[in-house]
Amino acid sequence: MSEQQTTQRPEHAQGGTYTVPGQEYVRDQNYLSTRITRDGADGYPVEPGRYRLVAARACPWANRSIIVRRLLGLEDVLSIGMPGPTHDERSWTFDLDPGGRDPVLGIERLQEAFFARDPEYPRGITVPAIVDTRDGAVVTNDFGQITHDLSTEWTEHHRDGAPTLWPADADERAEMESVMRRVFTEVNNGVYRCGFAGSQEAYESAYERLFTALDWLEDRLSTRRYLMGDAITEADVRLFTTLVRFDAVYHGHFKCNRSKLTEMPVLWAYARDLFQLPGFGDTVDFEQIKQHYYVVHTDINPTQIVPVGPDLSGWLTPHGRESFGGDPWGGGTAPGPVRDGEQVTAGHNPLVPR
């Protein structure tokens, strides 16, 4: 494949187009960047009940928004629709809902909301997306901006005791943004560079970058409980959604196989610490995660056989991270029980046994 060629196929959470210059995976990051803000500067003011978050549990980028919505207690003001774990080249679909339609938006495919915004919409149909229920048109699918704005623009509607996921201190914030940039480029996206590498050389380069970053994180987290210190932040949310998928899909399916997560002692303990906090592990559906990656990526897994493993019981074992002290909630409180209708399917998560 030449440097000029672009290929189109159903790619996880991006819905379609990515380029392969020199056979190295490059994520298409052109999103609808319209924002929902307090002042409504982009035409979309924060308004309880007006918007619907569409977020597939299978997708790590969407899983971020599910976690943040729950941590901040926005369930009563921002409804959620959850597509099924698989999609075709056109769109994510609501095949888990009665009649195959989202019960609020009334659509079968998320693509319909994108076409309501732009009938000629040319890019991938991605999750997470926020849809305006007034006209059924997507407002934004910019996953990074979505969780940032839920934390900073929706504060009037946060639950009492909600954690502060974005530090107010400018220096802390600058450090966190630097950490998140490295986590995104080297880890969140790094596993995809391994999985979709178009040559041995591209794969080996991506593999080296990924594990260099994971070793850096092992070192950073050996002296602090969370990425930024004593309390959870957005940075932890962003790293968690990759770590929780690592052994189930990235280690084998994407050939990220120097070490399993369970063989990286600091990261494994850190991931268990987060998993056992309300708002993190209780959003994770391991069966949907595996179904997505192993069924949709037919070029990587042409048989579409979904692995039975790995054993998930370890996620509930003691992690020992309390020895660092601190308070995960930064002086706030944990979110309450998962809302009815939003629970992970029994048996798909060790927190929700059959």
PDB file of C-alpha atoms in Angstrom, residues 22-252:
ATOM      1  CA  GLY A  22       4.235   4.072   5.289  1.00  0.00           C
ATOM      2  CA  GLN A  23       1.953   1.336   6.632  1.00  0.00           C
ATOM      3  CA  GLU A  24       1.804   2.925  10.087  1.00  0.00           C
ATOM      4  CA  TYR A  25      -1.615   3.343  11.680  1.00  0.00           C
ATOM      5  CA  VAL A  26      -2.795   6.953  11.983  1.00  0.00           C
ATOM      6  CA  ARG A  27      -6.030   7.735  13.794  1.00  0.00           C
ATOM      7  CA  ASP A  28      -8.529  10.018  12.079  1.00  0.00           C
ATOM      8  CA  GLN A  29      -9.131  12.725  14.717  1.00  0.00           C
ATOM      9  CA  ASN A  30     -11.465  15.008  12.779  1.00  0.00           C
ATOM     10  CA  TYR A  31     -14.586  15.222  14.939  1.00  0.00           C
ATOM     11  CA  LEU A  32     -17.672  17.408  15.225  1.00  0.00           C
ATOM     12  CA  SER A  33     -16.228  19.780  17.808  1.00  0.00           C
ATOM     13  CA  THR A  34     -19.389  21.725  18.691  1.00  0.00           C
ATOM     14  CA  ARG A  35     -19.510  22.237  22.456  1.00  0.00           C
ATOM     15  CA  ILE A  36     -22.336  22.199  24.993  1.00  0.00           C
ATOM     16  CA  THR A  37     -21.507  25.008  27.416  1.00  0.00           C
ATOM     17  CA  ARG A  38     -23.016  27.104  30.183  1.00  0.00           C
ATOM     18  CA  ASP A  39     -23.313  30.134  27.948  1.00  0.00           C
ATOM     19  CA  GLY A  40     -24.386  28.202  24.860  1.00  0.00           C
ATOM     20  CA  ALA A  41     -21.746  29.974  22.774  1.00  0.00           C
ATOM     21  CA  ASP A  42     -21.905  27.268  20.086  1.00  0.00           C
ATOM     22  CA  GLY A  43     -25.701  27.277  20.091  1.00  0.00           C
ATOM     23  CA  TYR A  44     -26.022  24.419  22.593  1.00  0.00           C
ATOM     24  CA  PRO A  45     -26.475  25.515  26.218  1.00  0.00           C
ATOM     25  CA  VAL A  46     -26.283  23.055  29.096  1.00  0.00           C
ATOM     26  CA  GLU A  47     -29.897  22.029  29.665  1.00  0.00           C
ATOM     27  CA  PRO A  48     -31.089  19.081  31.758  1.00  0.00           C
ATOM     28  CA  GLY A  49     -33.033  16.506  29.771  1.00  0.00           C
ATOM     29  CA  ARG A  50     -32.249  17.963  26.359  1.00  0.00           C
ATOM     30  CA  TYR A  51     -29.301  15.788  25.315  1.00  0.00           C
ATOM     31  CA  ARG A  52     -28.614  12.062  25.044  1.00  0.00           C
ATOM     32  CA  LEU A  53     -25.171  10.531  25.370  1.00  0.00           C
ATOM     33  CA  VAL A  54     -24.708   7.615  22.974  1.00  0.00           C
ATOM     34  CA  ALA A  55     -21.878   5.419  24.242  1.00  0.00           C
ATOM     35  CA  ALA A  56     -21.160   1.762  23.472  1.00  0.00           C
ATOM     36  CA  ARG A  57     -19.740  -0.191  26.409  1.00  0.00           C
ATOM     37  CA  ALA A  58     -17.355  -1.993  24.044  1.00  0.00           C
ATOM     38  CA  CYS A  59     -15.498   1.175  23.065  1.00  0.00           C
ATOM     39  CA  PRO A  60     -12.698   2.530  25.314  1.00  0.00           C
ATOM     40  CA  TRP A  61     -13.255   6.119  24.142  1.00  0.00           C
ATOM     41  CA  ALA A  62     -16.982   5.858  24.918  1.00  0.00           C
ATOM     42  CA  ASN A  63     -16.322   4.046  28.202  1.00  0.00           C
ATOM     43  CA  ARG A  64     -14.587   7.236  29.383  1.00  0.00           C
ATOM     44  CA  SER A  65     -17.802   9.213  29.034  1.00  0.00           C
ATOM     45  CA  ILE A  66     -19.855   6.513  30.777  1.00  0.00           C
ATOM     46  CA  ILE A  67     -17.464   6.608  33.750  1.00  0.00           C
ATOM     47  CA  VAL A  68     -17.355  10.418  33.975  1.00  0.00           C
ATOM     48  CA  ARG A  69     -21.140  10.740  33.719  1.00  0.00           C
ATOM     49  CA  ARG A  70     -21.501   8.280  36.601  1.00  0.00           C
ATOM     50  CA  LEU A  71     -18.742   9.760  38.774  1.00  0.00           C
ATOM     51  CA  LEU A  72     -20.272  13.239  38.448  1.00  0.00           C
ATOM     52  CA  GLY A  73     -23.835  12.036  39.034  1.00  0.00           C
ATOM     53  CA  LEU A  74     -25.287  13.346  35.777  1.00  0.00           C
ATOM     54  CA  GLU A  75     -27.726  10.467  35.226  1.00  0.00           C
ATOM     55  CA  ASP A  76     -30.813  12.604  35.890  1.00  0.00           C
ATOM     56  CA  VAL A  77     -29.830  15.372  33.484  1.00  0.00           C
ATOM     57  CA  LEU A  78     -28.088  13.505  30.643  1.00  0.00           C
ATOM     58  CA  SER A  79     -29.724  10.288  29.460  1.00  0.00           C
ATOM     59  CA  ILE A  80     -27.707   7.503  27.897  1.00  0.00           C
ATOM     60  CA  GLY A  81     -28.202   5.217  24.915  1.00  0.00           C
ATOM     61  CA  MET A  82     -26.008   2.168  24.463  1.00  0.00           C
ATOM     62  CA  PRO A  83     -25.453   0.585  21.047  1.00  0.00           C
ATOM     63  CA  GLY A  84     -24.561  -3.069  20.874  1.00  0.00           C
ATOM     64  CA  PRO A  85     -20.969  -4.295  20.741  1.00  0.00           C
ATOM     65  CA  THR A  86     -20.699  -4.841  16.988  1.00  0.00           C
ATOM     66  CA  HIS A  87     -21.221  -2.629  13.970  1.00  0.00           C
ATOM     67  CA  ASP A  88     -20.792  -2.778  10.221  1.00  0.00           C
ATOM     68  CA  GLU A  89     -19.119  -0.344   7.835  1.00  0.00           C
ATOM     69  CA  ARG A  90     -22.052   2.051   8.142  1.00  0.00           C
ATOM     70  CA  SER A  91     -22.667   2.613  11.816  1.00  0.00           C
ATOM     71  CA  TRP A  92     -23.107   1.500  15.385  1.00  0.00           C
ATOM     72  CA  THR A  93     -26.609   0.036  15.848  1.00  0.00           C
ATOM     73  CA  PHE A  94     -29.062  -0.177  18.736  1.00  0.00           C
ATOM     74  CA  ASP A  95     -29.537  -3.923  18.451  1.00  0.00           C
ATOM     75  CA  LEU A  96     -29.751  -4.400  22.245  1.00  0.00           C
ATOM     76  CA  ASP A  97     -32.887  -2.246  22.510  1.00  0.00           C
ATOM     77  CA  PRO A  98     -36.427  -3.544  21.931  1.00  0.00           C
ATOM     78  CA  GLY A  99     -37.159  -3.486  18.218  1.00  0.00           C
ATOM     79  CA  GLY A 100     -33.560  -2.513  17.501  1.00  0.00           C
ATOM     80  CA  ARG A 101     -34.283   1.187  18.086  1.00  0.00           C
ATOM     81  CA  ASP A 102     -33.023   3.617  20.694  1.00  0.00           C
ATOM     82  CA  PRO A 103     -36.072   4.217  22.926  1.00  0.00           C
ATOM     83  CA  VAL A 104     -35.521   7.990  23.132  1.00  0.00           C
ATOM     84  CA  LEU A 105     -34.136   8.881  19.703  1.00  0.00           C
ATOM     85  CA  GLY A 106     -36.211   6.301  17.814  1.00  0.00           C
ATOM     86  CA  ILE A 107     -33.338   5.450  15.472  1.00  0.00           C
ATOM     87  CA  GLU A 108     -31.824   2.106  14.469  1.00  0.00           C
ATOM     88  CA  ARG A 109     -28.379   3.455  13.596  1.00  0.00           C
ATOM     89  CA  LEU A 110     -26.324   6.230  15.126  1.00  0.00           C
ATOM     90  CA  GLN A 111     -25.624   7.226  11.525  1.00  0.00           C
ATOM     91  CA  GLU A 112     -29.152   8.687  11.391  1.00  0.00           C
ATOM     92  CA  ALA A 113     -28.236  11.300  14.015  1.00  0.00           C
ATOM     93  CA  PHE A 114     -25.119  12.291  12.063  1.00  0.00           C
ATOM     94  CA  PHE A 115     -27.147  12.622   8.855  1.00  0.00           C
ATOM     95  CA  ALA A 116     -29.716  14.732  10.740  1.00  0.00           C
ATOM     96  CA  ARG A 117     -26.861  17.149  11.432  1.00  0.00           C
ATOM     97  CA  ASP A 118     -25.348  16.891   7.932  1.00  0.00           C
ATOM     98  CA  PRO A 119     -27.034  14.781   5.208  1.00  0.00           C
ATOM     99  CA  GLU A 120     -23.661  14.582   3.441  1.00  0.00           C
ATOM    100  CA  TYR A 121     -21.642  13.751   6.571  1.00  0.00           C
ATOM    101  CA  PRO A 122     -18.480  12.162   5.121  1.00  0.00           C
ATOM    102  CA  ARG A 123     -16.568  10.803   8.088  1.00  0.00           C
ATOM    103  CA  GLY A 124     -16.752   7.848  10.474  1.00  0.00           C
ATOM    104  CA  ILE A 125     -19.784   7.402  12.723  1.00  0.00           C
ATOM    105  CA  THR A 126     -18.168   7.339  16.135  1.00  0.00           C
ATOM    106  CA  VAL A 127     -18.977   6.938  19.808  1.00  0.00           C
ATOM    107  CA  PRO A 128     -19.278   8.631  22.181  1.00  0.00           C
ATOM    108  CA  ALA A 129     -21.645  11.130  20.636  1.00  0.00           C
ATOM    109  CA  ILE A 130     -24.088  13.552  22.202  1.00  0.00           C
ATOM    110  CA  VAL A 131     -27.389  14.008  20.372  1.00  0.00           C
ATOM    111  CA  ASP A 132     -29.900  16.836  20.757  1.00  0.00           C
ATOM    112  CA  THR A 133     -33.231  15.125  21.410  1.00  0.00           C
ATOM    113  CA  ARG A 134     -35.114  18.159  20.055  1.00  0.00           C
ATOM    114  CA  ASP A 135     -34.135  17.507  16.461  1.00  0.00           C
ATOM    115  CA  GLY A 136     -32.336  14.166  16.679  1.00  0.00           C
ATOM    116  CA  ALA A 137     -29.086  15.649  15.348  1.00  0.00           C
ATOM    117  CA  VAL A 138     -25.669  14.878  16.771  1.00  0.00           C
ATOM    118  CA  VAL A 139     -24.038  17.811  18.548  1.00  0.00           C
ATOM    119  CA  THR A 140     -20.535  16.458  19.072  1.00  0.00           C
ATOM    120  CA  ASN A 141     -18.478  13.286  18.860  1.00  0.00           C
ATOM    121  CA  ASP A 142     -15.251  14.819  20.176  1.00  0.00           C
ATOM    122  CA  PHE A 143     -14.558  12.284  22.937  1.00  0.00           C
ATOM    123  CA  GLY A 144     -11.883  14.318  24.700  1.00  0.00           C
ATOM    124  CA  GLN A 145     -13.928  17.500  24.748  1.00  0.00           C
ATOM    125  CA  ILE A 146     -17.067  15.660  25.864  1.00  0.00           C
ATOM    126  CA  THR A 147     -15.618  14.468  29.174  1.00  0.00           C
ATOM    127  CA  HIS A 148     -13.811  17.763  29.760  1.00  0.00           C
ATOM    128  CA  ASP A 149     -17.063  19.694  29.358  1.00  0.00           C
ATOM    129  CA  LEU A 150     -19.043  17.296  31.531  1.00  0.00           C
ATOM    130  CA  SER A 151     -16.557  18.145  34.290  1.00  0.00           C
ATOM    131  CA  THR A 152     -16.294  21.895  33.715  1.00  0.00           C
ATOM    132  CA  GLU A 153     -19.481  23.122  32.021  1.00  0.00           C
ATOM    133  CA  TRP A 154     -22.089  20.923  33.758  1.00  0.00           C
ATOM    134  CA  THR A 155     -20.955  21.699  37.328  1.00  0.00           C
ATOM    135  CA  GLU A 156     -24.346  23.121  38.348  1.00  0.00           C
ATOM    136  CA  HIS A 157     -25.776  19.629  37.890  1.00  0.00           C
ATOM    137  CA  HIS A 158     -23.012  17.557  39.509  1.00  0.00           C
ATOM    138  CA  ARG A 159     -24.047  15.434  42.467  1.00  0.00           C
ATOM    139  CA  ASP A 160     -23.050  16.509  45.965  1.00  0.00           C
ATOM    140  CA  GLY A 161     -19.619  15.065  46.678  1.00  0.00           C
ATOM    141  CA  ALA A 162     -18.647  14.614  43.033  1.00  0.00           C
ATOM    142  CA  PRO A 163     -14.860  14.392  42.560  1.00  0.00           C
ATOM    143  CA  THR A 164     -12.907  17.171  40.893  1.00  0.00           C
ATOM    144  CA  LEU A 165     -11.553  15.452  37.799  1.00  0.00           C
ATOM    145  CA  TRP A 166      -9.801  18.546  36.389  1.00  0.00           C
ATOM    146  CA  PRO A 167      -7.519  20.369  38.881  1.00  0.00           C
ATOM    147  CA  ALA A 168      -8.137  24.068  39.381  1.00  0.00           C
ATOM    148  CA  ASP A 169      -4.437  24.797  39.982  1.00  0.00           C
ATOM    149  CA  ALA A 170      -2.805  25.837  36.704  1.00  0.00           C
ATOM    150  CA  ASP A 171       0.464  23.999  37.328  1.00  0.00           C
ATOM    151  CA  GLU A 172      -1.292  20.761  38.291  1.00  0.00           C
ATOM    152  CA  ARG A 173      -3.520  21.064  35.283  1.00  0.00           C
ATOM    153  CA  ALA A 174      -0.562  21.596  32.940  1.00  0.00           C
ATOM    154  CA  GLU A 175       1.167  18.522  34.362  1.00  0.00           C
ATOM    155  CA  MET A 176      -1.999  16.446  34.020  1.00  0.00           C
ATOM    156  CA  GLU A 177      -2.468  17.503  30.406  1.00  0.00           C
ATOM    157  CA  SER A 178       1.141  16.518  29.689  1.00  0.00           C
ATOM    158  CA  VAL A 179       0.586  13.109  31.284  1.00  0.00           C
ATOM    159  CA  MET A 180      -2.653  12.614  29.347  1.00  0.00           C
ATOM    160  CA  ARG A 181      -0.981  13.488  26.047  1.00  0.00           C
ATOM    161  CA  ARG A 182       1.598  10.776  26.613  1.00  0.00           C
ATOM    162  CA  VAL A 183      -1.039   8.288  27.750  1.00  0.00           C
ATOM    163  CA  PHE A 184      -3.093   9.015  24.623  1.00  0.00           C
ATOM    164  CA  THR A 185      -0.340   8.876  22.045  1.00  0.00           C
ATOM    165  CA  GLU A 186       1.653   5.987  23.509  1.00  0.00           C
ATOM    166  CA  VAL A 187      -0.950   3.826  25.315  1.00  0.00           C
ATOM    167  CA  ASN A 188      -4.583   4.566  24.374  1.00  0.00           C
ATOM    168  CA  ASN A 189      -3.657   4.888  20.715  1.00  0.00           C
ATOM    169  CA  GLY A 190      -0.462   2.872  21.029  1.00  0.00           C
ATOM    170  CA  VAL A 191      -2.296  -0.446  21.257  1.00  0.00           C
ATOM    171  CA  TYR A 192      -4.050   0.397  17.977  1.00  0.00           C
ATOM    172  CA  ARG A 193      -0.742   1.221  16.300  1.00  0.00           C
ATOM    173  CA  CYS A 194       0.347  -2.306  17.199  1.00  0.00           C
ATOM    174  CA  GLY A 195      -2.888  -3.964  16.143  1.00  0.00           C
ATOM    175  CA  PHE A 196      -3.289  -2.191  12.812  1.00  0.00           C
ATOM    176  CA  ALA A 197       0.372  -1.968  11.801  1.00  0.00           C
ATOM    177  CA  GLY A 198       0.764  -2.617   8.100  1.00  0.00           C
ATOM    178  CA  SER A 199       4.325  -3.963   8.225  1.00  0.00           C
ATOM    179  CA  GLN A 200       6.668  -5.783  10.578  1.00  0.00           C
ATOM    180  CA  GLU A 201       8.744  -2.632  10.949  1.00  0.00           C
ATOM    181  CA  ALA A 202       5.735  -0.483  11.834  1.00  0.00           C
ATOM    182  CA  TYR A 203       4.534  -3.081  14.338  1.00  0.00           C
ATOM    183  CA  GLU A 204       7.885  -3.414  16.095  1.00  0.00           C
ATOM    184  CA  SER A 205       8.216   0.359  16.372  1.00  0.00           C
ATOM    185  CA  ALA A 206       4.707   0.650  17.824  1.00  0.00           C
ATOM    186  CA  TYR A 207       5.374  -2.251  20.217  1.00  0.00           C
ATOM    187  CA  GLU A 208       8.531  -0.614  21.542  1.00  0.00           C
ATOM    188  CA  ARG A 209       6.785   2.727  22.061  1.00  0.00           C
ATOM    189  CA  LEU A 210       3.870   1.101  23.886  1.00  0.00           C
ATOM    190  CA  PHE A 211       5.943  -0.832  26.381  1.00  0.00           C
ATOM    191  CA  THR A 212       8.331   2.064  26.949  1.00  0.00           C
ATOM    192  CA  ALA A 213       5.286   4.084  28.033  1.00  0.00           C
ATOM    193  CA  LEU A 214       3.898   1.265  30.182  1.00  0.00           C
ATOM    194  CA  ASP A 215       7.267   0.972  31.947  1.00  0.00           C
ATOM    195  CA  TRP A 216       7.194   4.734  32.540  1.00  0.00           C
ATOM    196  CA  LEU A 217       3.728   4.388  34.074  1.00  0.00           C
ATOM    197  CA  GLU A 218       4.906   1.487  36.268  1.00  0.00           C
ATOM    198  CA  ASP A 219       7.604   3.778  37.603  1.00  0.00           C
ATOM    199  CA  ARG A 220       5.339   6.807  38.069  1.00  0.00           C
ATOM    200  CA  LEU A 221       2.687   4.804  39.918  1.00  0.00           C
ATOM    201  CA  SER A 222       5.223   3.128  42.196  1.00  0.00           C
ATOM    202  CA  THR A 223       5.381   6.309  44.302  1.00  0.00           C
ATOM    203  CA  ARG A 224       1.795   7.599  44.157  1.00  0.00           C
ATOM    204  CA  ARG A 225      -1.646   6.031  44.328  1.00  0.00           C
ATOM    205  CA  TYR A 226      -3.086   7.722  41.235  1.00  0.00           C
ATOM    206  CA  LEU A 227      -1.543   9.395  38.216  1.00  0.00           C
ATOM    207  CA  MET A 228      -1.725  12.864  39.732  1.00  0.00           C
ATOM    208  CA  GLY A 229      -1.348  11.964  43.405  1.00  0.00           C
ATOM    209  CA  ASP A 230      -3.805  11.133  46.154  1.00  0.00           C
ATOM    210  CA  ALA A 231      -7.121  11.419  44.265  1.00  0.00           C
ATOM    211  CA  ILE A 232      -8.587  10.292  40.954  1.00  0.00           C
ATOM    212  CA  THR A 233      -8.625  12.663  37.997  1.00  0.00           C
ATOM    213  CA  GLU A 234      -9.556  12.564  34.330  1.00  0.00           C
ATOM    214  CA  ALA A 235      -6.078  11.162  33.685  1.00  0.00           C
ATOM    215  CA  ASP A 236      -6.961   7.986  35.582  1.00  0.00           C
ATOM    216  CA  VAL A 237     -10.208   7.600  33.673  1.00  0.00           C
ATOM    217  CA  ARG A 238      -8.338   7.795  30.374  1.00  0.00           C
ATOM    218  CA  LEU A 239      -5.694   5.242  31.317  1.00  0.00           C
ATOM    219  CA  PHE A 240      -8.139   2.842  32.975  1.00  0.00           C
ATOM    220  CA  THR A 241     -10.218   2.169  29.874  1.00  0.00           C
ATOM    221  CA  THR A 242      -7.146   0.851  28.037  1.00  0.00           C
ATOM    222  CA  LEU A 243      -5.779  -1.140  30.972  1.00  0.00           C
ATOM    223  CA  VAL A 244      -9.085  -2.872  31.653  1.00  0.00           C
ATOM    224  CA  ARG A 245      -9.127  -4.144  28.046  1.00  0.00           C
ATOM    225  CA  PHE A 246      -5.466  -5.103  27.915  1.00  0.00           C
ATOM    226  CA  ASP A 247      -5.479  -8.801  28.750  1.00  0.00           C
ATOM    227  CA  ALA A 248      -8.923  -9.446  27.249  1.00  0.00           C
ATOM    228  CA  VAL A 249      -8.089  -8.078  23.799  1.00  0.00           C
ATOM    229  CA  TYR A 250      -4.917  -6.043  23.317  1.00  0.00           C
ATOM    230  CA  HIS A 251      -2.409  -8.643  24.541  1.00  0.00           C
ATOM    231  CA  GLY A 252      -3.480 -11.256  21.992  1.00  0.00           C
TER     232      GLY A 252
END
